[in-house]
Amino acid sequence: MSHSKLAGQFFDAAIGLLQRVRDEEAASIEAAGTLIADTVAEGGRLFAFGAGHSSLAAQDLVYRAGSLALMNLLAVPGAVGVDVMPATLGSALERVDGLASAVLGSSPARSGDLLVVISLSGRNALPVEMAMSARALGLKVIGVTSVVYASETASRHSSGTYLKDHCDVVLDSKIAIGDAELSLDTIAAPFASASTVVTSALLQSVMATAAGVLADRGVEPPLLRSGNVDGGLEWNDRVFEEYGDRIFYWQR
């Protein structure tokens, strides 16, 4: 087998997953985008959270050209990515009860805001508790997860529940358990992960929907432009000034 054939197989797998999500999650995407638009129009703030590699999709929404300026990263120290040493500490923190409540309670999040919680498995204490705590505070919660994990793995939260059980809208990424699309007889472990590709595309489709819903209502979506195009920095400065009280990664 040529290496290029493996590459093609991965693209085929990723495209297949993207098509499934497009077709099977259309109603949930519409609902999630509408919920975000409602929050923006009603003066609420937007937050995104993911631990480990799930944080990549959360970060993809924040301070991003073509995205809503109001999306803020809700970061749990030590669990954002593989920059912590040792990297296994981040995985261990995902299983700690009480951490999410402490982080959320010390954040700017309040009733009327919205939180996107991303967790591929949806089984660890941190994302489950984050969703539960957010709803208890009066936030709306959009969960992005692979629902199949809930039927084939055990919850690691004391309640025995999963992320999908504590959301206003659930977006199912359809990723198979183990998050590896390819295998070969000559390689002991499966390989080639697609969760980041699919989850990021899923969330960008939600943001596109939100922008369209706002425009239909006559509300200008507070979008950022690329700082690498002429006039982009000036555009963004105006957005930051207008919405500065709802953007926490920017200071006046």
PDB file of C-alpha atoms in Angstrom:
ATOM      1  CA  MET A   1       0.000   0.000   0.000  1.00  0.00           C
ATOM      2  CA  SER A   2       1.355   3.411  -0.940  1.00  0.00           C
ATOM      3  CA  HIS A   3       1.466   6.151   1.651  1.00  0.00           C
ATOM      4  CA  SER A   4      -0.651   8.360  -0.616  1.00  0.00           C
ATOM      5  CA  LYS A   5      -3.412   5.745  -0.453  1.00  0.00           C
ATOM      6  CA  LEU A   6      -3.459   6.047   3.327  1.00  0.00           C
ATOM      7  CA  ALA A   7      -3.713   9.816   3.001  1.00  0.00           C
ATOM      8  CA  GLY A   8      -6.633   9.403   0.619  1.00  0.00           C
ATOM      9  CA  GLN A   9      -8.344   7.010   3.002  1.00  0.00           C
ATOM     10  CA  PHE A  10      -8.114   9.552   5.787  1.00  0.00           C
ATOM     11  CA  PHE A  11      -9.592  12.287   3.603  1.00  0.00           C
ATOM     12  CA  ASP A  12     -12.406   9.933   2.607  1.00  0.00           C
ATOM     13  CA  ALA A  13     -13.098   9.144   6.257  1.00  0.00           C
ATOM     14  CA  ALA A  14     -13.094  12.815   7.258  1.00  0.00           C
ATOM     15  CA  ILE A  15     -15.315  13.790   4.327  1.00  0.00           C
ATOM     16  CA  GLY A  16     -17.716  10.994   5.202  1.00  0.00           C
ATOM     17  CA  LEU A  17     -17.966  12.219   8.775  1.00  0.00           C
ATOM     18  CA  LEU A  18     -18.477  15.808   7.642  1.00  0.00           C
ATOM     19  CA  GLN A  19     -21.292  14.699   5.331  1.00  0.00           C
ATOM     20  CA  ARG A  20     -22.934  12.735   8.145  1.00  0.00           C
ATOM     21  CA  VAL A  21     -22.747  15.708  10.498  1.00  0.00           C
ATOM     22  CA  ARG A  22     -24.066  18.067   7.815  1.00  0.00           C
ATOM     23  CA  ASP A  23     -27.070  15.854   7.089  1.00  0.00           C
ATOM     24  CA  GLU A  24     -27.864  14.309  10.469  1.00  0.00           C
ATOM     25  CA  GLU A  25     -27.161  17.317  12.716  1.00  0.00           C
ATOM     26  CA  ALA A  26     -28.824  19.998  10.583  1.00  0.00           C
ATOM     27  CA  ALA A  27     -31.642  20.622  13.068  1.00  0.00           C
ATOM     28  CA  SER A  28     -29.256  20.776  16.033  1.00  0.00           C
ATOM     29  CA  ILE A  29     -26.927  23.128  14.157  1.00  0.00           C
ATOM     30  CA  GLU A  30     -29.874  25.429  13.438  1.00  0.00           C
ATOM     31  CA  ALA A  31     -30.967  25.287  17.079  1.00  0.00           C
ATOM     32  CA  ALA A  32     -27.463  25.992  18.375  1.00  0.00           C
ATOM     33  CA  GLY A  33     -26.924  28.888  15.982  1.00  0.00           C
ATOM     34  CA  THR A  34     -30.276  30.379  16.936  1.00  0.00           C
ATOM     35  CA  LEU A  35     -29.470  30.055  20.639  1.00  0.00           C
ATOM     36  CA  ILE A  36     -26.188  31.913  20.120  1.00  0.00           C
ATOM     37  CA  ALA A  37     -27.975  34.619  18.113  1.00  0.00           C
ATOM     38  CA  ASP A  38     -30.578  34.980  20.871  1.00  0.00           C
ATOM     39  CA  THR A  39     -27.815  35.405  23.456  1.00  0.00           C
ATOM     40  CA  VAL A  40     -26.010  38.053  21.384  1.00  0.00           C
ATOM     41  CA  ALA A  41     -29.197  39.990  20.667  1.00  0.00           C
ATOM     42  CA  GLU A  42     -30.272  39.916  24.321  1.00  0.00           C
ATOM     43  CA  GLY A  43     -26.966  41.306  25.614  1.00  0.00           C
ATOM     44  CA  GLY A  44     -25.467  38.047  26.824  1.00  0.00           C
ATOM     45  CA  ARG A  45     -21.867  36.925  26.595  1.00  0.00           C
ATOM     46  CA  LEU A  46     -20.471  33.841  24.895  1.00  0.00           C
ATOM     47  CA  PHE A  47     -17.930  31.366  26.291  1.00  0.00           C
ATOM     48  CA  ALA A  48     -16.309  28.214  24.927  1.00  0.00           C
ATOM     49  CA  PHE A  49     -14.636  25.456  26.919  1.00  0.00           C
ATOM     50  CA  GLY A  50     -12.794  22.278  26.053  1.00  0.00           C
ATOM     51  CA  ALA A  51     -10.106  20.300  27.848  1.00  0.00           C
ATOM     52  CA  GLY A  52      -7.042  18.817  26.200  1.00  0.00           C
ATOM     53  CA  HIS A  53      -7.413  18.420  22.466  1.00  0.00           C
ATOM     54  CA  SER A  54     -11.078  19.414  22.730  1.00  0.00           C
ATOM     55  CA  SER A  55      -9.757  22.864  23.629  1.00  0.00           C
ATOM     56  CA  LEU A  56      -8.461  23.223  20.063  1.00  0.00           C
ATOM     57  CA  ALA A  57     -12.019  23.543  18.739  1.00  0.00           C
ATOM     58  CA  ALA A  58     -12.885  26.011  21.508  1.00  0.00           C
ATOM     59  CA  GLN A  59      -9.847  28.160  20.714  1.00  0.00           C
ATOM     60  CA  ASP A  60     -10.777  28.071  17.029  1.00  0.00           C
ATOM     61  CA  LEU A  61     -13.824  30.220  17.851  1.00  0.00           C
ATOM     62  CA  VAL A  62     -12.030  32.878  19.899  1.00  0.00           C
ATOM     63  CA  TYR A  63     -10.426  36.082  18.544  1.00  0.00           C
ATOM     64  CA  ARG A  64     -10.783  34.642  15.068  1.00  0.00           C
ATOM     65  CA  ALA A  65     -11.307  36.368  11.737  1.00  0.00           C
ATOM     66  CA  GLY A  66     -14.834  35.656  10.523  1.00  0.00           C
ATOM     67  CA  SER A  67     -16.048  34.679  13.995  1.00  0.00           C
ATOM     68  CA  LEU A  68     -18.140  36.485  16.576  1.00  0.00           C
ATOM     69  CA  ALA A  69     -16.004  38.834  18.650  1.00  0.00           C
ATOM     70  CA  LEU A  70     -18.065  37.999  21.745  1.00  0.00           C
ATOM     71  CA  MET A  71     -16.798  34.413  22.022  1.00  0.00           C
ATOM     72  CA  ASN A  72     -14.458  34.102  25.014  1.00  0.00           C
ATOM     73  CA  LEU A  73     -12.293  31.146  25.999  1.00  0.00           C
ATOM     74  CA  LEU A  74     -13.101  29.690  29.406  1.00  0.00           C
ATOM     75  CA  ALA A  75      -9.785  28.157  30.384  1.00  0.00           C
ATOM     76  CA  VAL A  76      -9.069  25.707  33.182  1.00  0.00           C
ATOM     77  CA  PRO A  77      -5.404  26.062  34.218  1.00  0.00           C
ATOM     78  CA  GLY A  78      -3.488  22.936  33.351  1.00  0.00           C
ATOM     79  CA  ALA A  79      -6.221  21.522  31.135  1.00  0.00           C
ATOM     80  CA  VAL A  80      -6.081  23.786  28.080  1.00  0.00           C
ATOM     81  CA  GLY A  81      -3.590  21.738  26.097  1.00  0.00           C
ATOM     82  CA  VAL A  82      -0.324  19.880  26.008  1.00  0.00           C
ATOM     83  CA  ASP A  83       1.728  22.869  27.158  1.00  0.00           C
ATOM     84  CA  VAL A  84       1.486  21.692  30.774  1.00  0.00           C
ATOM     85  CA  MET A  85       4.245  19.415  32.050  1.00  0.00           C
ATOM     86  CA  PRO A  86       3.745  16.549  32.270  1.00  0.00           C
ATOM     87  CA  ALA A  87       1.075  16.445  29.582  1.00  0.00           C
ATOM     88  CA  THR A  88      -0.688  13.652  31.486  1.00  0.00           C
ATOM     89  CA  LEU A  89      -1.556  16.166  34.224  1.00  0.00           C
ATOM     90  CA  GLY A  90      -4.168  17.705  31.938  1.00  0.00           C
ATOM     91  CA  SER A  91      -5.848  14.333  31.494  1.00  0.00           C
ATOM     92  CA  ALA A  92      -5.805  13.782  35.251  1.00  0.00           C
ATOM     93  CA  LEU A  93      -7.394  17.180  35.899  1.00  0.00           C
ATOM     94  CA  GLU A  94     -10.298  16.246  33.627  1.00  0.00           C
ATOM     95  CA  ARG A  95     -11.241  13.602  36.164  1.00  0.00           C
ATOM     96  CA  VAL A  96     -11.241  15.880  39.232  1.00  0.00           C
ATOM     97  CA  ASP A  97     -14.611  16.659  40.822  1.00  0.00           C
ATOM     98  CA  GLY A  98     -15.135  20.256  41.928  1.00  0.00           C
ATOM     99  CA  LEU A  99     -12.637  21.884  39.577  1.00  0.00           C
ATOM    100  CA  ALA A 100     -15.192  23.074  37.013  1.00  0.00           C
ATOM    101  CA  SER A 101     -17.403  24.708  39.654  1.00  0.00           C
ATOM    102  CA  ALA A 102     -14.424  26.600  41.061  1.00  0.00           C
ATOM    103  CA  VAL A 103     -13.338  27.848  37.635  1.00  0.00           C
ATOM    104  CA  LEU A 104     -16.825  28.829  36.539  1.00  0.00           C
ATOM    105  CA  GLY A 105     -17.561  30.538  39.843  1.00  0.00           C
ATOM    106  CA  SER A 106     -14.482  32.759  39.498  1.00  0.00           C
ATOM    107  CA  SER A 107     -15.148  33.572  35.839  1.00  0.00           C
ATOM    108  CA  PRO A 108     -17.209  36.477  34.452  1.00  0.00           C
ATOM    109  CA  ALA A 109     -19.966  34.042  33.358  1.00  0.00           C
ATOM    110  CA  ARG A 110     -23.444  34.895  34.646  1.00  0.00           C
ATOM    111  CA  SER A 111     -27.105  34.147  34.060  1.00  0.00           C
ATOM    112  CA  GLY A 112     -28.141  34.993  30.494  1.00  0.00           C
ATOM    113  CA  ASP A 113     -24.791  34.002  29.006  1.00  0.00           C
ATOM    114  CA  LEU A 114     -24.055  30.942  26.876  1.00  0.00           C
ATOM    115  CA  LEU A 115     -21.349  28.303  27.187  1.00  0.00           C
ATOM    116  CA  VAL A 116     -20.175  25.887  24.505  1.00  0.00           C
ATOM    117  CA  VAL A 117     -18.725  22.767  26.143  1.00  0.00           C
ATOM    118  CA  ILE A 118     -16.645  20.504  23.917  1.00  0.00           C
ATOM    119  CA  SER A 119     -15.714  16.985  24.988  1.00  0.00           C
ATOM    120  CA  LEU A 120     -15.237  14.120  22.572  1.00  0.00           C
ATOM    121  CA  SER A 121     -16.122  11.402  25.079  1.00  0.00           C
ATOM    122  CA  GLY A 122     -18.349  13.537  27.301  1.00  0.00           C
ATOM    123  CA  ARG A 123     -17.555  11.168  30.176  1.00  0.00           C
ATOM    124  CA  ASN A 124     -14.999  13.033  32.286  1.00  0.00           C
ATOM    125  CA  ALA A 125     -15.881  14.954  35.425  1.00  0.00           C
ATOM    126  CA  LEU A 126     -14.618  18.321  34.158  1.00  0.00           C
ATOM    127  CA  PRO A 127     -16.894  18.825  31.110  1.00  0.00           C
ATOM    128  CA  VAL A 128     -19.882  17.171  32.805  1.00  0.00           C
ATOM    129  CA  GLU A 129     -19.578  19.386  35.857  1.00  0.00           C
ATOM    130  CA  MET A 130     -18.910  22.438  33.691  1.00  0.00           C
ATOM    131  CA  ALA A 131     -22.222  21.948  31.897  1.00  0.00           C
ATOM    132  CA  MET A 132     -24.109  21.183  35.114  1.00  0.00           C
ATOM    133  CA  SER A 133     -22.670  24.199  36.925  1.00  0.00           C
ATOM    134  CA  ALA A 134     -23.296  26.529  33.989  1.00  0.00           C
ATOM    135  CA  ARG A 135     -26.959  25.591  33.793  1.00  0.00           C
ATOM    136  CA  ALA A 136     -27.299  25.997  37.554  1.00  0.00           C
ATOM    137  CA  LEU A 137     -25.983  29.557  37.154  1.00  0.00           C
ATOM    138  CA  GLY A 138     -28.568  30.299  34.453  1.00  0.00           C
ATOM    139  CA  LEU A 139     -26.389  29.892  31.361  1.00  0.00           C
ATOM    140  CA  LYS A 140     -27.512  28.130  28.228  1.00  0.00           C
ATOM    141  CA  VAL A 141     -25.255  25.215  27.289  1.00  0.00           C
ATOM    142  CA  ILE A 142     -24.390  23.829  23.863  1.00  0.00           C
ATOM    143  CA  GLY A 143     -22.570  20.508  24.112  1.00  0.00           C
ATOM    144  CA  VAL A 144     -20.358  19.093  21.371  1.00  0.00           C
ATOM    145  CA  THR A 145     -19.587  15.423  21.882  1.00  0.00           C
ATOM    146  CA  SER A 146     -19.649  11.972  20.322  1.00  0.00           C
ATOM    147  CA  VAL A 147     -22.867  10.520  21.698  1.00  0.00           C
ATOM    148  CA  VAL A 148     -21.807   6.910  21.079  1.00  0.00           C
ATOM    149  CA  TYR A 149     -19.363   7.150  24.006  1.00  0.00           C
ATOM    150  CA  ALA A 150     -22.287   7.429  26.431  1.00  0.00           C
ATOM    151  CA  SER A 151     -23.613   4.023  25.400  1.00  0.00           C
ATOM    152  CA  GLU A 152     -20.293   2.169  25.347  1.00  0.00           C
ATOM    153  CA  THR A 153     -18.132   3.727  28.093  1.00  0.00           C
ATOM    154  CA  ALA A 154     -18.647   4.425  31.795  1.00  0.00           C
ATOM    155  CA  SER A 155     -19.091   7.958  33.088  1.00  0.00           C
ATOM    156  CA  ARG A 156     -16.257   9.331  35.208  1.00  0.00           C
ATOM    157  CA  HIS A 157     -18.496  11.839  36.983  1.00  0.00           C
ATOM    158  CA  SER A 158     -19.950  11.019  40.389  1.00  0.00           C
ATOM    159  CA  SER A 159     -23.478  11.443  39.007  1.00  0.00           C
ATOM    160  CA  GLY A 160     -22.947   8.738  36.402  1.00  0.00           C
ATOM    161  CA  THR A 161     -24.092  11.146  33.698  1.00  0.00           C
ATOM    162  CA  TYR A 162     -22.463  12.485  30.531  1.00  0.00           C
ATOM    163  CA  LEU A 163     -22.084  15.891  28.912  1.00  0.00           C
ATOM    164  CA  LYS A 164     -25.029  15.193  26.623  1.00  0.00           C
ATOM    165  CA  ASP A 165     -27.314  14.969  29.673  1.00  0.00           C
ATOM    166  CA  HIS A 166     -26.783  18.600  30.708  1.00  0.00           C
ATOM    167  CA  CYS A 167     -27.182  20.629  27.508  1.00  0.00           C
ATOM    168  CA  ASP A 168     -29.849  22.793  25.911  1.00  0.00           C
ATOM    169  CA  VAL A 169     -28.574  21.636  22.510  1.00  0.00           C
ATOM    170  CA  VAL A 170     -26.351  18.621  21.782  1.00  0.00           C
ATOM    171  CA  LEU A 171     -24.189  18.453  18.659  1.00  0.00           C
ATOM    172  CA  ASP A 172     -23.074  14.897  17.879  1.00  0.00           C
ATOM    173  CA  SER A 173     -19.714  14.742  16.097  1.00  0.00           C
ATOM    174  CA  LYS A 174     -20.251  11.046  15.173  1.00  0.00           C
ATOM    175  CA  ILE A 175     -16.603  10.235  15.972  1.00  0.00           C
ATOM    176  CA  ALA A 176     -16.051   6.551  16.711  1.00  0.00           C
ATOM    177  CA  ILE A 177     -14.767   5.512  20.118  1.00  0.00           C
ATOM    178  CA  GLY A 178     -10.989   5.784  20.148  1.00  0.00           C
ATOM    179  CA  ASP A 179     -10.836   8.687  17.665  1.00  0.00           C
ATOM    180  CA  ALA A 180      -8.726   6.936  15.023  1.00  0.00           C
ATOM    181  CA  GLU A 181     -10.008   6.425  11.499  1.00  0.00           C
ATOM    182  CA  LEU A 182      -7.393   4.114   9.984  1.00  0.00           C
ATOM    183  CA  SER A 183      -5.831   0.742  10.757  1.00  0.00           C
ATOM    184  CA  LEU A 184      -3.337  -1.620   9.149  1.00  0.00           C
ATOM    185  CA  ASP A 185      -2.376  -5.188   9.890  1.00  0.00           C
ATOM    186  CA  THR A 186       1.248  -4.061  10.092  1.00  0.00           C
ATOM    187  CA  ILE A 187       0.552  -1.345  12.711  1.00  0.00           C
ATOM    188  CA  ALA A 188      -0.468  -2.362  16.223  1.00  0.00           C
ATOM    189  CA  ALA A 189      -2.646   0.653  17.048  1.00  0.00           C
ATOM    190  CA  PRO A 190      -5.306   2.482  15.017  1.00  0.00           C
ATOM    191  CA  PHE A 191      -4.269   5.950  13.836  1.00  0.00           C
ATOM    192  CA  ALA A 192      -5.311   9.232  12.139  1.00  0.00           C
ATOM    193  CA  SER A 193      -7.704  11.255  14.316  1.00  0.00           C
ATOM    194  CA  ALA A 194     -10.577  13.214  12.787  1.00  0.00           C
ATOM    195  CA  SER A 195     -12.242  14.734  15.845  1.00  0.00           C
ATOM    196  CA  THR A 196     -10.585  18.151  15.539  1.00  0.00           C
ATOM    197  CA  VAL A 197     -11.460  18.469  11.851  1.00  0.00           C
ATOM    198  CA  VAL A 198     -15.085  17.481  12.367  1.00  0.00           C
ATOM    199  CA  THR A 199     -15.682  19.356  15.625  1.00  0.00           C
ATOM    200  CA  SER A 200     -14.201  22.589  14.287  1.00  0.00           C
ATOM    201  CA  ALA A 201     -16.265  22.357  11.102  1.00  0.00           C
ATOM    202  CA  LEU A 202     -19.377  21.636  13.131  1.00  0.00           C
ATOM    203  CA  LEU A 203     -18.843  24.700  15.299  1.00  0.00           C
ATOM    204  CA  GLN A 204     -18.005  26.961  12.359  1.00  0.00           C
ATOM    205  CA  SER A 205     -21.317  25.911  10.794  1.00  0.00           C
ATOM    206  CA  VAL A 206     -23.046  26.917  14.031  1.00  0.00           C
ATOM    207  CA  MET A 207     -21.341  30.313  14.002  1.00  0.00           C
ATOM    208  CA  ALA A 208     -22.330  30.811  10.369  1.00  0.00           C
ATOM    209  CA  THR A 209     -25.920  30.022  11.315  1.00  0.00           C
ATOM    210  CA  ALA A 210     -25.804  32.492  14.208  1.00  0.00           C
ATOM    211  CA  ALA A 211     -24.529  35.270  11.933  1.00  0.00           C
ATOM    212  CA  GLY A 212     -27.301  34.565   9.436  1.00  0.00           C
ATOM    213  CA  VAL A 213     -30.014  34.555  12.120  1.00  0.00           C
ATOM    214  CA  LEU A 214     -28.792  37.876  13.499  1.00  0.00           C
ATOM    215  CA  ALA A 215     -28.719  39.420  10.023  1.00  0.00           C
ATOM    216  CA  ASP A 216     -32.272  38.202   9.358  1.00  0.00           C
ATOM    217  CA  ARG A 217     -33.360  40.041  12.504  1.00  0.00           C
ATOM    218  CA  GLY A 218     -31.680  43.240  11.395  1.00  0.00           C
ATOM    219  CA  VAL A 219     -28.874  42.900  13.945  1.00  0.00           C
ATOM    220  CA  GLU A 220     -25.305  43.443  12.725  1.00  0.00           C
ATOM    221  CA  PRO A 221     -23.293  40.381  13.811  1.00  0.00           C
ATOM    222  CA  PRO A 222     -20.224  41.558  15.786  1.00  0.00           C
ATOM    223  CA  LEU A 223     -17.729  39.812  13.522  1.00  0.00           C
ATOM    224  CA  LEU A 224     -13.961  40.188  13.475  1.00  0.00           C
ATOM    225  CA  ARG A 225     -11.938  40.732  10.311  1.00  0.00           C
ATOM    226  CA  SER A 226      -8.458  39.465   9.611  1.00  0.00           C
ATOM    227  CA  GLY A 227      -5.742  41.787  10.867  1.00  0.00           C
ATOM    228  CA  ASN A 228      -3.785  40.867   7.741  1.00  0.00           C
ATOM    229  CA  VAL A 229      -6.147  42.620   5.323  1.00  0.00           C
ATOM    230  CA  ASP A 230      -6.174  46.376   4.815  1.00  0.00           C
ATOM    231  CA  GLY A 231      -8.553  48.026   7.267  1.00  0.00           C
ATOM    232  CA  GLY A 232      -8.920  44.875   9.369  1.00  0.00           C
ATOM    233  CA  LEU A 233      -7.253  46.220  12.492  1.00  0.00           C
ATOM    234  CA  GLU A 234      -9.319  49.409  12.388  1.00  0.00           C
ATOM    235  CA  TRP A 235     -12.509  47.378  11.937  1.00  0.00           C
ATOM    236  CA  ASN A 236     -11.652  45.203  14.927  1.00  0.00           C
ATOM    237  CA  ASP A 237     -10.809  48.221  17.098  1.00  0.00           C
ATOM    238  CA  ARG A 238     -14.326  49.548  16.474  1.00  0.00           C
ATOM    239  CA  VAL A 239     -15.870  46.189  17.374  1.00  0.00           C
ATOM    240  CA  PHE A 240     -13.800  45.977  20.569  1.00  0.00           C
ATOM    241  CA  GLU A 241     -14.861  49.487  21.586  1.00  0.00           C
ATOM    242  CA  GLU A 242     -18.543  48.814  20.965  1.00  0.00           C
ATOM    243  CA  TYR A 243     -18.662  45.405  22.648  1.00  0.00           C
ATOM    244  CA  GLY A 244     -15.754  45.743  25.082  1.00  0.00           C
ATOM    245  CA  ASP A 245     -17.883  44.971  28.133  1.00  0.00           C
ATOM    246  CA  ARG A 246     -18.646  41.521  26.665  1.00  0.00           C
ATOM    247  CA  ILE A 247     -15.126  40.651  25.464  1.00  0.00           C
ATOM    248  CA  PHE A 248     -12.758  39.432  28.165  1.00  0.00           C
ATOM    249  CA  TYR A 249      -9.625  38.743  26.124  1.00  0.00           C
ATOM    250  CA  TRP A 250      -9.305  42.435  25.259  1.00  0.00           C
ATOM    251  CA  GLN A 251      -8.611  45.383  27.526  1.00  0.00           C
ATOM    252  CA  ARG A 252      -9.352  49.017  26.842  1.00  0.00           C
TER     253      ARG A 252
END
